[in-house]
Amino acid sequence: MRLRRLHLAHALAMGAAALPCGTARAEVTRFELLSRESPALGGRSFGGRGQAEKITARATIALDPTDPRNAVIADLDRAPRNAEGRVEATTDVVILRPARPNGTLVFDVLNRGRKLITGRTLDTDTAASSRLDRAEDGGNGFLLDQGFTLVWAAWQADAPDEPGAMRIAVPVVPDLTGPSREEWSFNDAEGPRRVTLSYPAADRGSARLTVRARTDEARATPPGLGLRFLDDSTVEIARPAGMPAGAIYELTYTARDPRVMGMGLAAIRDVTSFLRREGGPANPLAAGGRSGIDRAIGFGVSQSGRVLRDALYFGMNEDEAGRIVFEGMMPIIPGARRSFTNARFAQPGRNPGPQHDRLFPVLQFPFTYEVLDDPVSGRRDGLLLRCRLSNTCPVVMQMDSEFEFWGSQASLLVTDPVGRHIDLPANVRAYMVAGAPHGNAADAVMRDMPACALPLNPVYQGPALRALLMAMERWVRDGVEPPSSRYPMLAHGTLARAESVYPAIPGLPYRGQYVRAEAIGQAAPLPLVRGSYPLFLPRAGLDGNAIAGIRLPIIAAPRATYVGWNPQRNTEGPQDLCTQVGGVLPFAATGAERQAGRDPRPSIEELYPDPAAYEAAVRAAAARLVAERLLLPMDAEAAGAAARGGRLAGLSP
């Protein structure tokens, strides 16, 4: 709320007008300019691209429920309509562009209301990524140096209400009721907890609360567990004595008034199409009757990568006039999952993982881009099915971390539902960053976490991501194909069953744990597991590092085993992993130490007799990656410099 008040004050101060949009088929019917900062980022200049401009706005979209392109949105036909018979939603918009842009718009799908492309490619922290006000918020300057026009528009109606977060307001379908379910896990074991429901209760008497210490245990109602409604949307949970922190509290109830969450997918589509093609005064990017945007790339990280896959699946890469929205899409670290967005009583913020939210329908067939048959549901489907029918398919470059194979069922991207190898379509590339966890800051180093059996993995994906973004831009601009896929595959012998992934390595606590791939059917009061799908994991070499994927210099010239998983300490369950983190096990320092520990991996002294040998190995690995267009020269030089300073491996002194 504070951010919106500041934006409104800027708009009033500058006399900004809310202009109706002139294109007859535009679904952005109102674009309200709130502020325009030029120069932005403290007046910093970005090479030959000049200074940056930052635009803050609010857009209203109005959808025709009878249009076949909108009919796929759940409950849109039941939502309240305006005088023209359309359903409206209003979304926050932020635009950042250099004075001399390159004609490519990059739409960064927000993650829980937060901007992520900036932190992942500019090497900035979370605060700077959201703020984008100060000179230092531009980080290494990469995106603006290249001339990209960056756009954010909110899509998640239940995004956290926190400073810097962007929001969308979607309509409610009044008096519609149905089953809903909540899960909470609290980091402490203190007294009653007050929580807000995702949807108001229609019948308080229908509510049933259970608790279990871990997700694999049976649901229970022990003495002391209690539920009290403070109002239809707020409950207080009394916690039983002896229940540990991290226990899972699950509530099922009959809810009312679902929000039309799927309109968020249309907001991504319509704001992008408007900024690309509206030539009138309402479009802040337009000059001389055209926007200057020649092509667009959809980009999303983690939750927003899953949403980008949803937008493709539901046909949202075609605007109301039948035109393509994104020539290219880059879903980053989604694995084989999508999101719980376009459904009645949807909860887009849910992220099923090793311990929490497991039965929310985020892993849903189809898992991959090609059209396949599913023996569990009997359906034939694929992420590209709808766009092929309308000739609006983008080129796709999906990048996953190694964690996605253990935590997000990533092998289903390259296998069919019965576990056979499949080839990716010609317009799709897939890349895995070997050894990487779900996400790290640029300055990550090995450190301990008490809940995890291994020290945390410091591998940072930013260098690979920058190289792939540049390859994508060339693909959509000039038709230059990107590097071939670098992804573990059965046909290459680089995917394996869980029991065949690693050689025996002392100190590597691998017990075949990974998040299973279950077909979840929504039912009341609890979802049902209707079947499962076989999964495979990246095969490791004799040093314990994955042999497939983009092997950044930290992996190609290793001083440790870097893995994308990390077991929870003192647990034995088949899925008991620490969520989203990887682990690291350093090599022995000397040959004598290696032999004493019966470690099959080479020691550091055997690999690199002196610091110069290590730096040479890193520089050679970086040069190979540059030649393959998987690393930019600036990141190759940075890797060499880090190796010279002993910082590249990210290991504790």
XYZ file of C-alpha atoms in Angstrom:
653
model
C 0.000 0.000 0.000
C 2.840 2.401 0.854
C 4.419 1.810 -2.579
C 1.153 2.559 -4.358
C 0.636 5.766 -2.388
C 4.117 6.931 -3.391
C 3.414 6.101 -7.027
C 0.143 8.015 -6.925
C 1.856 11.005 -5.392
C 4.402 10.992 -8.215
C 1.623 10.805 -10.767
C -0.279 13.725 -9.284
C 2.900 15.780 -9.043
C 3.731 15.311 -12.701
C 0.158 15.645 -13.917
C 0.099 12.097 -15.316
C -3.080 11.114 -17.075
C -4.820 7.767 -17.213
C -5.332 7.241 -20.897
C -7.786 4.866 -22.545
C -6.173 2.615 -25.121
C -7.018 3.118 -28.741
C -6.418 -0.261 -30.369
C -9.788 -1.829 -31.105
C -8.759 -5.318 -30.005
C -6.495 -4.306 -27.116
C -7.477 -5.934 -23.847
C -5.500 -3.296 -21.926
C -8.275 -0.738 -21.768
C -6.605 1.736 -19.440
C -2.927 2.485 -18.796
C -2.407 4.821 -15.854
C 1.036 6.405 -15.719
C 2.039 6.895 -12.075
C 5.643 8.048 -12.379
C 8.363 8.484 -14.965
C 11.963 8.752 -13.727
C 14.522 9.850 -16.288
C 17.320 9.392 -15.616
C 16.782 6.470 -13.271
C 19.257 4.458 -11.183
C 20.934 7.591 -9.884
C 21.734 8.876 -13.362
C 24.064 5.964 -14.078
C 24.981 5.426 -17.746
C 25.137 1.987 -19.356
C 27.838 2.049 -22.008
C 26.635 2.956 -25.455
C 23.018 2.493 -24.335
C 22.998 5.663 -22.239
C 21.060 6.357 -19.076
C 17.983 4.433 -17.987
C 14.340 5.416 -17.642
C 12.001 3.835 -15.087
C 8.231 3.932 -15.611
C 5.698 2.940 -12.967
C 2.096 2.419 -14.042
C -1.153 0.591 -13.487
C -2.913 -1.278 -16.286
C -6.521 -2.409 -16.531
C -7.273 -5.437 -18.661
C -10.810 -6.304 -19.769
C -11.476 -9.817 -21.032
C -14.343 -10.996 -23.203
C -15.439 -14.328 -21.662
C -16.894 -15.466 -24.999
C -13.571 -15.119 -26.835
C -12.125 -18.634 -27.293
C -8.702 -17.295 -26.317
C -10.083 -16.347 -22.895
C -12.553 -19.188 -22.371
C -9.773 -21.389 -20.958
C -9.592 -19.179 -17.826
C -11.350 -20.935 -14.948
C -14.601 -19.234 -13.821
C -14.146 -16.236 -16.130
C -17.665 -16.833 -17.453
C -19.062 -16.562 -13.886
C -17.243 -13.362 -12.909
C -18.926 -9.931 -12.666
C -18.761 -7.912 -15.919
C -18.544 -4.242 -16.779
C -21.019 -2.347 -18.930
C -19.380 -3.746 -22.085
C -19.764 -7.321 -20.864
C -16.084 -7.744 -20.042
C -14.305 -8.925 -16.905
C -11.725 -6.497 -15.524
C -8.519 -6.832 -13.530
C -5.939 -4.192 -12.572
C -2.215 -4.843 -12.342
C 0.915 -2.971 -11.262
C 3.463 -2.387 -14.043
C 7.140 -1.347 -13.926
C 9.319 -0.702 -16.995
C 13.073 -0.132 -17.053
C 14.845 0.649 -20.314
C 17.986 2.391 -21.579
C 17.892 5.514 -23.735
C 18.976 3.488 -26.780
C 17.192 0.117 -26.513
C 17.953 -2.866 -28.729
C 14.331 -3.587 -29.702
C 13.979 -6.638 -27.445
C 11.497 -6.590 -24.571
C 12.180 -9.018 -21.720
C 9.105 -9.661 -19.571
C 10.238 -10.937 -16.167
C 7.353 -12.894 -14.641
C 7.302 -11.884 -10.976
C 8.044 -14.412 -8.252
C 5.633 -13.835 -5.345
C 5.419 -10.205 -6.396
C 9.225 -9.822 -6.593
C 11.548 -9.117 -9.502
C 14.132 -11.871 -10.008
C 15.865 -11.391 -13.356
C 17.853 -8.486 -11.944
C 19.267 -10.431 -9.007
C 19.996 -13.503 -11.143
C 21.825 -11.656 -13.944
C 23.040 -8.393 -12.357
C 24.547 -10.146 -9.294
C 22.618 -7.867 -6.922
C 20.900 -8.691 -3.651
C 17.148 -9.031 -3.097
C 16.668 -5.470 -1.857
C 18.408 -3.939 -4.873
C 16.479 -6.184 -7.286
C 13.154 -4.939 -5.959
C 14.157 -1.316 -5.462
C 15.854 -0.377 -8.757
C 16.334 3.204 -7.540
C 20.023 3.692 -6.744
C 23.032 3.507 -9.060
C 24.248 0.350 -7.341
C 20.872 -1.336 -7.921
C 21.967 -1.769 -11.541
C 24.590 -4.249 -10.343
C 26.999 -5.276 -13.068
C 24.839 -3.402 -15.609
C 24.524 -6.435 -17.890
C 20.846 -6.150 -18.896
C 20.877 -2.445 -19.688
C 24.338 -2.610 -21.252
C 22.819 -5.034 -23.758
C 19.894 -2.679 -24.429
C 17.020 -4.806 -23.125
C 13.699 -3.170 -22.238
C 12.649 -4.825 -18.957
C 8.976 -5.144 -18.046
C 7.235 -6.424 -14.945
C 3.462 -6.749 -14.488
C 1.840 -8.474 -11.532
C -0.019 -11.735 -12.145
C -0.395 -13.333 -8.681
C -3.498 -12.132 -6.833
C -2.393 -13.771 -3.564
C 1.180 -12.415 -3.644
C 2.495 -11.331 -0.231
C 1.582 -7.795 0.771
C 5.106 -6.599 1.524
C 7.242 -3.580 0.603
C 8.289 -3.610 -3.021
C 5.943 -6.437 -4.013
C 3.718 -5.894 -7.035
C 0.082 -7.000 -6.998
C -2.860 -7.665 -9.288
C -6.516 -7.257 -8.323
C -8.781 -9.863 -9.927
C -12.553 -10.249 -9.518
C -14.297 -12.564 -7.082
C -17.102 -14.908 -8.099
C -19.630 -14.240 -5.318
C -21.550 -17.027 -3.576
C -19.787 -19.845 -5.423
C -18.724 -22.540 -2.950
C -16.482 -25.589 -3.023
C -13.758 -27.510 -1.190
C -10.522 -25.808 -0.234
C -7.485 -26.944 1.709
C -4.716 -25.197 3.624
C -1.343 -26.288 4.959
C 0.788 -24.382 7.445
C 4.122 -25.136 9.052
C 5.468 -22.919 11.830
C 9.151 -22.540 12.640
C 8.546 -22.487 16.377
C 6.449 -24.499 18.809
C 4.912 -21.609 20.731
C 1.237 -21.045 21.624
C -1.785 -20.339 19.383
C -1.174 -19.102 15.850
C -3.481 -16.741 13.979
C -3.594 -17.352 10.214
C -5.571 -16.031 7.250
C -7.386 -18.452 4.964
C -6.861 -18.330 1.227
C -10.650 -18.076 0.807
C -13.427 -17.276 3.300
C -15.307 -20.163 4.821
C -18.835 -20.779 3.550
C -19.570 -23.302 6.287
C -17.483 -23.140 9.454
C -18.901 -26.469 10.545
C -17.205 -28.163 7.582
C -13.715 -27.306 8.842
C -11.466 -30.214 9.873
C -7.972 -29.624 11.284
C -5.254 -32.259 11.610
C -1.547 -32.237 12.434
C 1.413 -34.501 11.735
C 5.055 -34.077 12.673
C 6.245 -35.024 9.171
C 4.458 -35.253 5.854
C 4.809 -39.061 5.563
C 3.091 -39.639 8.920
C -0.644 -40.218 9.381
C -2.886 -37.224 10.042
C -3.858 -36.950 13.700
C -6.078 -34.940 16.051
C -4.186 -35.155 19.365
C -5.415 -33.546 22.591
C -4.735 -29.831 22.609
C -5.198 -29.355 18.869
C -7.880 -26.736 18.330
C -9.404 -24.420 15.735
C -11.294 -21.205 16.431
C -12.801 -18.901 13.780
C -12.236 -15.210 14.496
C -14.159 -14.400 11.311
C -14.826 -16.256 8.044
C -11.297 -15.552 6.803
C -9.233 -15.746 10.003
C -8.658 -18.703 12.303
C -6.628 -19.350 15.422
C -4.858 -22.688 15.746
C -4.190 -24.129 19.208
C -1.091 -26.290 19.034
C -0.823 -29.538 20.983
C 1.911 -29.953 23.574
C 4.980 -31.774 22.332
C 4.360 -31.155 18.643
C 7.699 -30.039 17.146
C 8.433 -26.925 15.144
C 7.939 -27.675 11.462
C 4.879 -29.868 12.042
C 2.248 -29.721 9.301
C -1.195 -28.360 10.172
C -3.798 -29.154 7.516
C -7.280 -27.655 7.270
C -10.042 -28.757 4.926
C -13.235 -26.728 4.670
C -15.992 -25.513 2.350
C -14.922 -22.140 0.933
C -16.756 -19.405 -0.935
C -16.041 -16.526 -3.316
C -13.141 -17.853 -5.434
C -10.959 -15.315 -7.190
C -10.434 -15.626 -10.946
C -6.732 -16.323 -10.502
C -6.226 -17.360 -14.126
C -6.644 -13.742 -15.207
C -3.047 -13.308 -14.079
C -1.935 -15.334 -17.097
C -3.930 -12.989 -19.334
C -2.259 -9.980 -17.681
C 1.161 -11.306 -18.756
C -0.173 -11.730 -22.293
C -2.053 -8.465 -22.610
C 0.425 -6.061 -21.007
C 3.190 -7.449 -23.216
C 1.064 -7.220 -26.364
C -0.026 -3.680 -25.498
C 3.528 -2.421 -24.945
C 4.673 -4.079 -28.165
C 1.901 -2.976 -30.478
C -0.118 -0.026 -29.164
C 1.054 3.033 -31.069
C -1.048 5.692 -29.378
C -0.256 8.088 -26.532
C -1.366 5.602 -23.881
C 1.747 3.484 -24.467
C 4.765 5.071 -22.723
C 7.116 3.172 -25.050
C 5.504 4.537 -28.225
C 7.052 7.318 -30.236
C 6.111 8.340 -33.740
C 3.245 5.882 -33.820
C 5.263 2.752 -32.926
C 6.634 1.212 -29.762
C 10.153 0.404 -30.925
C 9.743 -3.150 -29.623
C 10.461 -5.679 -32.368
C 10.474 -8.889 -30.345
C 9.734 -10.158 -26.843
C 11.149 -12.806 -24.528
C 9.191 -14.219 -21.594
C 11.463 -14.958 -18.626
C 10.564 -16.554 -15.298
C 12.505 -18.037 -12.354
C 11.253 -20.859 -10.113
C 7.559 -20.168 -9.365
C 7.435 -17.720 -12.266
C 9.170 -20.223 -14.552
C 6.356 -22.635 -13.743
C 3.812 -19.909 -14.495
C 5.494 -19.214 -17.831
C 5.014 -22.885 -18.704
C 1.351 -22.471 -17.708
C 0.971 -19.432 -19.956
C 2.302 -21.482 -22.873
C 0.142 -24.496 -22.050
C -3.097 -22.511 -21.774
C -2.563 -20.780 -25.110
C -1.627 -17.392 -23.659
C 1.114 -16.836 -26.227
C -1.584 -15.699 -28.656
C -3.178 -12.301 -28.040
C -6.801 -11.402 -28.741
C -5.939 -10.446 -32.316
C -4.258 -13.807 -32.973
C -0.701 -12.438 -32.832
C 2.262 -14.049 -31.109
C 3.144 -12.493 -27.741
C 6.630 -13.901 -27.004
C 8.938 -15.044 -29.771
C 11.034 -16.702 -27.071
C 10.377 -18.142 -23.598
C 12.944 -18.882 -20.900
C 11.500 -20.882 -17.970
C 14.288 -21.020 -15.380
C 14.436 -23.782 -12.713
C 10.807 -24.990 -13.044
C 11.644 -28.690 -13.523
C 8.648 -30.537 -14.974
C 6.102 -28.583 -12.940
C 3.579 -25.837 -13.577
C 1.486 -23.904 -11.038
C -1.811 -24.014 -9.177
C -3.114 -20.836 -10.819
C -5.834 -21.491 -13.384
C -8.333 -23.403 -11.255
C -11.254 -22.761 -8.934
C -10.001 -21.898 -5.437
C -6.466 -21.796 -6.830
C -3.472 -21.006 -4.624
C -0.635 -19.889 -6.949
C 1.763 -19.412 -4.054
C 1.936 -23.133 -3.276
C 5.285 -24.824 -3.913
C 5.136 -28.575 -3.255
C 8.508 -29.808 -2.106
C 10.136 -32.561 -0.076
C 8.164 -31.765 3.105
C 5.384 -29.284 2.443
C 2.401 -28.712 0.136
C 2.904 -32.116 -1.440
C -0.699 -32.735 -2.528
C -1.288 -29.391 -4.225
C -1.621 -29.894 -8.009
C 1.615 -28.328 -9.251
C 2.993 -31.434 -10.963
C 0.313 -31.950 -13.611
C 0.386 -33.760 -16.935
C 1.595 -32.655 -19.458
C 5.102 -32.311 -18.082
C 7.021 -31.672 -21.285
C 6.698 -29.747 -24.521
C 6.014 -32.602 -26.936
C 2.497 -34.039 -27.201
C 2.385 -37.445 -25.463
C -0.065 -40.003 -24.091
C -0.598 -40.294 -20.328
C -1.533 -43.806 -19.148
C -2.687 -42.505 -15.753
C -5.306 -40.021 -16.977
C -5.822 -41.440 -20.470
C -5.194 -37.984 -21.951
C -3.001 -36.906 -24.864
C -1.467 -33.475 -24.340
C 1.675 -31.348 -24.390
C 2.786 -27.834 -23.500
C 2.991 -26.944 -27.207
C -0.398 -28.364 -28.209
C -2.415 -25.132 -28.211
C 0.242 -22.890 -29.732
C 0.772 -25.345 -32.576
C -2.910 -25.069 -33.464
C -2.654 -21.259 -33.673
C 0.887 -21.099 -35.106
C 2.058 -19.014 -32.128
C 4.695 -21.306 -30.609
C 7.810 -19.540 -29.311
C 11.312 -20.903 -29.259
C 12.012 -22.190 -25.766
C 15.186 -22.408 -23.705
C 14.534 -24.038 -20.318
C 17.317 -24.006 -17.745
C 17.195 -26.136 -14.597
C 19.513 -26.589 -11.674
C 20.589 -30.056 -10.609
C 18.243 -29.758 -7.608
C 15.259 -29.828 -9.985
C 15.904 -33.517 -10.670
C 15.655 -34.341 -6.964
C 12.979 -31.801 -6.012
C 10.957 -30.896 -9.127
C 10.733 -34.124 -11.171
C 12.883 -32.664 -13.966
C 13.553 -35.964 -15.740
C 9.931 -35.894 -16.966
C 11.045 -33.133 -19.329
C 12.994 -35.698 -21.374
C 11.141 -38.969 -20.664
C 7.584 -40.046 -21.382
C 5.125 -41.002 -18.619
C 6.251 -44.646 -18.678
C 9.960 -43.821 -18.438
C 11.231 -43.924 -22.026
C 13.552 -41.386 -23.652
C 11.936 -38.672 -25.758
C 13.518 -36.091 -28.036
C 12.734 -32.436 -27.459
C 10.947 -30.576 -30.274
C 13.100 -28.601 -32.713
C 12.082 -25.279 -31.159
C 13.049 -26.322 -27.605
C 16.412 -26.507 -25.837
C 17.007 -27.735 -22.282
C 20.005 -27.056 -20.060
C 20.968 -28.216 -16.574
C 23.563 -26.322 -14.552
C 25.546 -29.241 -13.159
C 26.002 -29.335 -9.416
C 23.785 -26.309 -8.794
C 21.142 -25.956 -6.072
C 17.831 -24.222 -6.807
C 19.311 -20.782 -6.286
C 22.273 -18.970 -4.764
C 23.534 -15.432 -4.448
C 26.579 -14.433 -6.486
C 28.735 -14.338 -3.343
C 27.618 -17.714 -1.930
C 30.203 -19.836 -0.104
C 30.073 -23.241 1.545
C 28.418 -23.039 4.952
C 26.687 -25.312 7.423
C 22.953 -25.481 8.055
C 21.997 -27.466 11.190
C 19.000 -29.149 9.524
C 21.037 -30.479 6.587
C 23.540 -33.346 6.555
C 26.000 -31.664 4.163
C 27.358 -28.113 4.030
C 25.397 -25.940 1.613
C 26.475 -25.894 -2.011
C 27.815 -22.493 -3.246
C 27.372 -22.968 -7.051
C 25.927 -19.795 -8.644
C 23.984 -20.042 -11.912
C 24.283 -16.404 -13.038
C 27.113 -16.877 -15.576
C 25.224 -19.659 -17.397
C 22.026 -17.639 -17.346
C 23.656 -14.579 -18.883
C 25.117 -16.635 -21.730
C 21.798 -18.351 -22.439
C 19.900 -15.058 -22.437
C 22.262 -13.700 -25.071
C 21.848 -16.888 -27.115
C 18.068 -16.541 -26.877
C 18.215 -12.927 -28.029
C 20.205 -13.944 -31.116
C 17.752 -16.789 -31.777
C 14.684 -14.546 -31.819
C 16.413 -11.607 -33.479
C 18.543 -13.253 -36.182
C 17.467 -16.880 -36.246
C 20.874 -18.059 -34.993
C 20.232 -21.317 -33.181
C 21.519 -21.523 -29.600
C 23.874 -24.175 -28.218
C 22.464 -27.680 -28.327
C 20.715 -28.970 -25.219
C 22.932 -29.793 -22.244
C 20.598 -31.956 -20.192
C 20.879 -35.456 -18.711
C 19.097 -37.963 -20.960
C 18.499 -41.698 -20.985
C 19.665 -42.001 -24.589
C 23.024 -40.490 -23.607
C 23.479 -42.671 -20.544
C 23.521 -39.588 -18.314
C 20.232 -40.306 -16.510
C 20.048 -43.248 -14.122
C 17.837 -44.941 -11.567
C 18.284 -43.612 -8.049
C 20.380 -46.574 -6.926
C 22.882 -46.178 -9.808
C 23.752 -42.483 -9.674
C 26.946 -42.347 -7.555
C 30.069 -44.363 -6.981
C 30.742 -45.210 -3.335
C 32.194 -42.028 -1.811
C 32.915 -41.874 1.947
C 31.079 -38.964 3.557
C 28.485 -38.606 0.780
C 25.217 -39.561 2.539
C 23.257 -40.612 -0.528
C 20.273 -42.861 0.234
C 18.248 -42.549 -2.952
C 16.025 -39.748 -1.646
C 14.076 -37.643 -4.141
C 10.600 -36.148 -4.420
C 8.297 -38.657 -6.079
C 6.166 -37.912 -9.141
C 2.570 -38.588 -8.172
C -0.576 -37.907 -10.170
C -2.752 -35.908 -7.771
C -6.509 -35.862 -8.282
C -8.485 -33.102 -6.600
C -11.253 -34.473 -4.423
C -13.072 -33.574 -1.212
C -12.121 -33.492 1.543
C -8.577 -34.589 0.563
C -6.790 -34.964 -2.774
C -6.132 -38.481 -4.013
C -2.987 -40.050 -5.456
C -4.198 -41.676 -8.674
C -0.876 -42.994 -9.942
C 2.813 -42.242 -10.278
C 5.517 -41.738 -12.893
C 9.076 -43.109 -13.028
C 11.878 -40.636 -12.383
C 15.588 -40.649 -13.152
C 18.506 -38.685 -11.720
C 21.717 -37.206 -13.216
C 24.536 -39.749 -13.345
C 27.750 -38.701 -11.600
C 31.348 -39.356 -12.610
C 34.052 -40.861 -10.439
C 34.564 -37.503 -8.696
C 30.867 -37.370 -7.719
C 30.020 -34.469 -10.034
C 27.296 -34.774 -12.683
C 28.727 -35.649 -16.082
C 25.961 -33.928 -18.085
C 24.755 -30.350 -18.208
C 26.512 -27.007 -18.314
C 29.634 -27.702 -16.279
C 30.742 -24.260 -15.166
C 34.445 -23.864 -14.298
C 33.740 -24.637 -10.638
C 32.592 -28.124 -11.787
C 34.846 -28.616 -14.826
C 37.940 -27.868 -12.714
C 36.637 -29.161 -9.373
C 38.012 -29.038 -5.874
C 34.953 -30.763 -4.401
C 31.890 -32.821 -5.188
C 28.929 -30.481 -5.712
C 25.476 -32.095 -5.632
C 22.004 -30.659 -6.164
C 20.488 -32.414 -3.124
C 21.077 -32.402 0.627
C 19.462 -34.854 3.067
C 17.740 -33.665 6.191
C 19.822 -34.552 9.194
C 18.742 -37.591 11.254
C 15.945 -38.668 8.902
C 15.445 -41.786 6.804
C 12.307 -41.039 4.762
C 12.420 -41.540 0.975
C 11.760 -37.844 0.342
C 13.434 -36.244 3.362
C 15.584 -33.625 1.616
C 16.363 -30.068 2.589
C 14.231 -27.941 0.276
C 15.952 -26.287 -2.704
C 19.519 -26.564 -1.416
C 22.427 -28.671 -2.568
C 25.427 -30.084 -0.769
C 29.198 -30.046 -1.105
C 31.920 -32.503 -0.062
C 35.481 -31.166 -0.557
C 38.204 -33.346 -2.038
C 41.000 -34.498 0.220
C 43.869 -32.015 0.288
C 46.622 -34.608 -0.277
C 47.058 -38.050 -1.765
C 47.909 -39.438 1.660
C 44.704 -38.031 3.138
C 42.709 -39.481 0.228
C 44.223 -42.937 0.679
C 43.703 -42.881 4.438
C 40.018 -42.105 3.904
C 39.681 -44.625 1.054
C 38.263 -41.835 -1.075
C 38.082 -42.780 -4.789
C 38.110 -39.122 -5.815
C 41.392 -37.418 -6.706
C 42.974 -35.159 -4.126
C 43.569 -31.473 -4.766
C 47.355 -31.868 -4.814
C 47.062 -34.675 -7.369
C 44.849 -32.568 -9.620
C 46.616 -29.237 -9.188
C 50.235 -29.435 -8.001
C 50.292 -25.670 -7.402
C 47.941 -22.655 -7.572
C 49.059 -21.859 -11.114
C 47.945 -25.315 -12.281
C 44.508 -24.740 -10.773
C 44.156 -21.350 -12.445
C 45.245 -22.851 -15.782
C 42.623 -25.613 -15.475
C 39.908 -23.065 -14.709
C 40.899 -20.830 -17.615
C 40.972 -23.786 -20.020
C 37.496 -24.886 -18.880
C 36.184 -21.331 -19.222
C 37.635 -21.000 -22.727
C 35.843 -24.177 -23.830
C 32.542 -22.844 -22.490
C 33.036 -19.528 -24.293
C 33.675 -21.395 -27.548
C 30.439 -23.318 -26.999
C 28.550 -20.048 -26.256
C 27.721 -21.278 -22.740
C 29.788 -18.596 -20.992
C 30.410 -14.955 -21.837
C 34.005 -13.689 -22.097
C 33.468 -11.357 -19.140
C 32.439 -14.323 -16.946
C 35.336 -16.423 -18.216
C 37.749 -13.704 -17.144
C 35.998 -13.401 -13.769
C 36.348 -17.158 -13.213
C 40.075 -16.995 -13.963
C 40.542 -14.086 -11.582
C 38.585 -15.886 -8.861
C 40.710 -18.998 -9.338
C 43.878 -16.911 -8.966
C 42.518 -15.521 -5.701
C 41.424 -18.935 -4.420
C 37.754 -17.912 -4.342
C 36.163 -19.817 -7.236
C 35.455 -23.107 -5.461
C 33.389 -21.337 -2.757
C 34.884 -23.573 -0.065
C 35.543 -22.662 3.531
C 39.204 -21.808 4.254
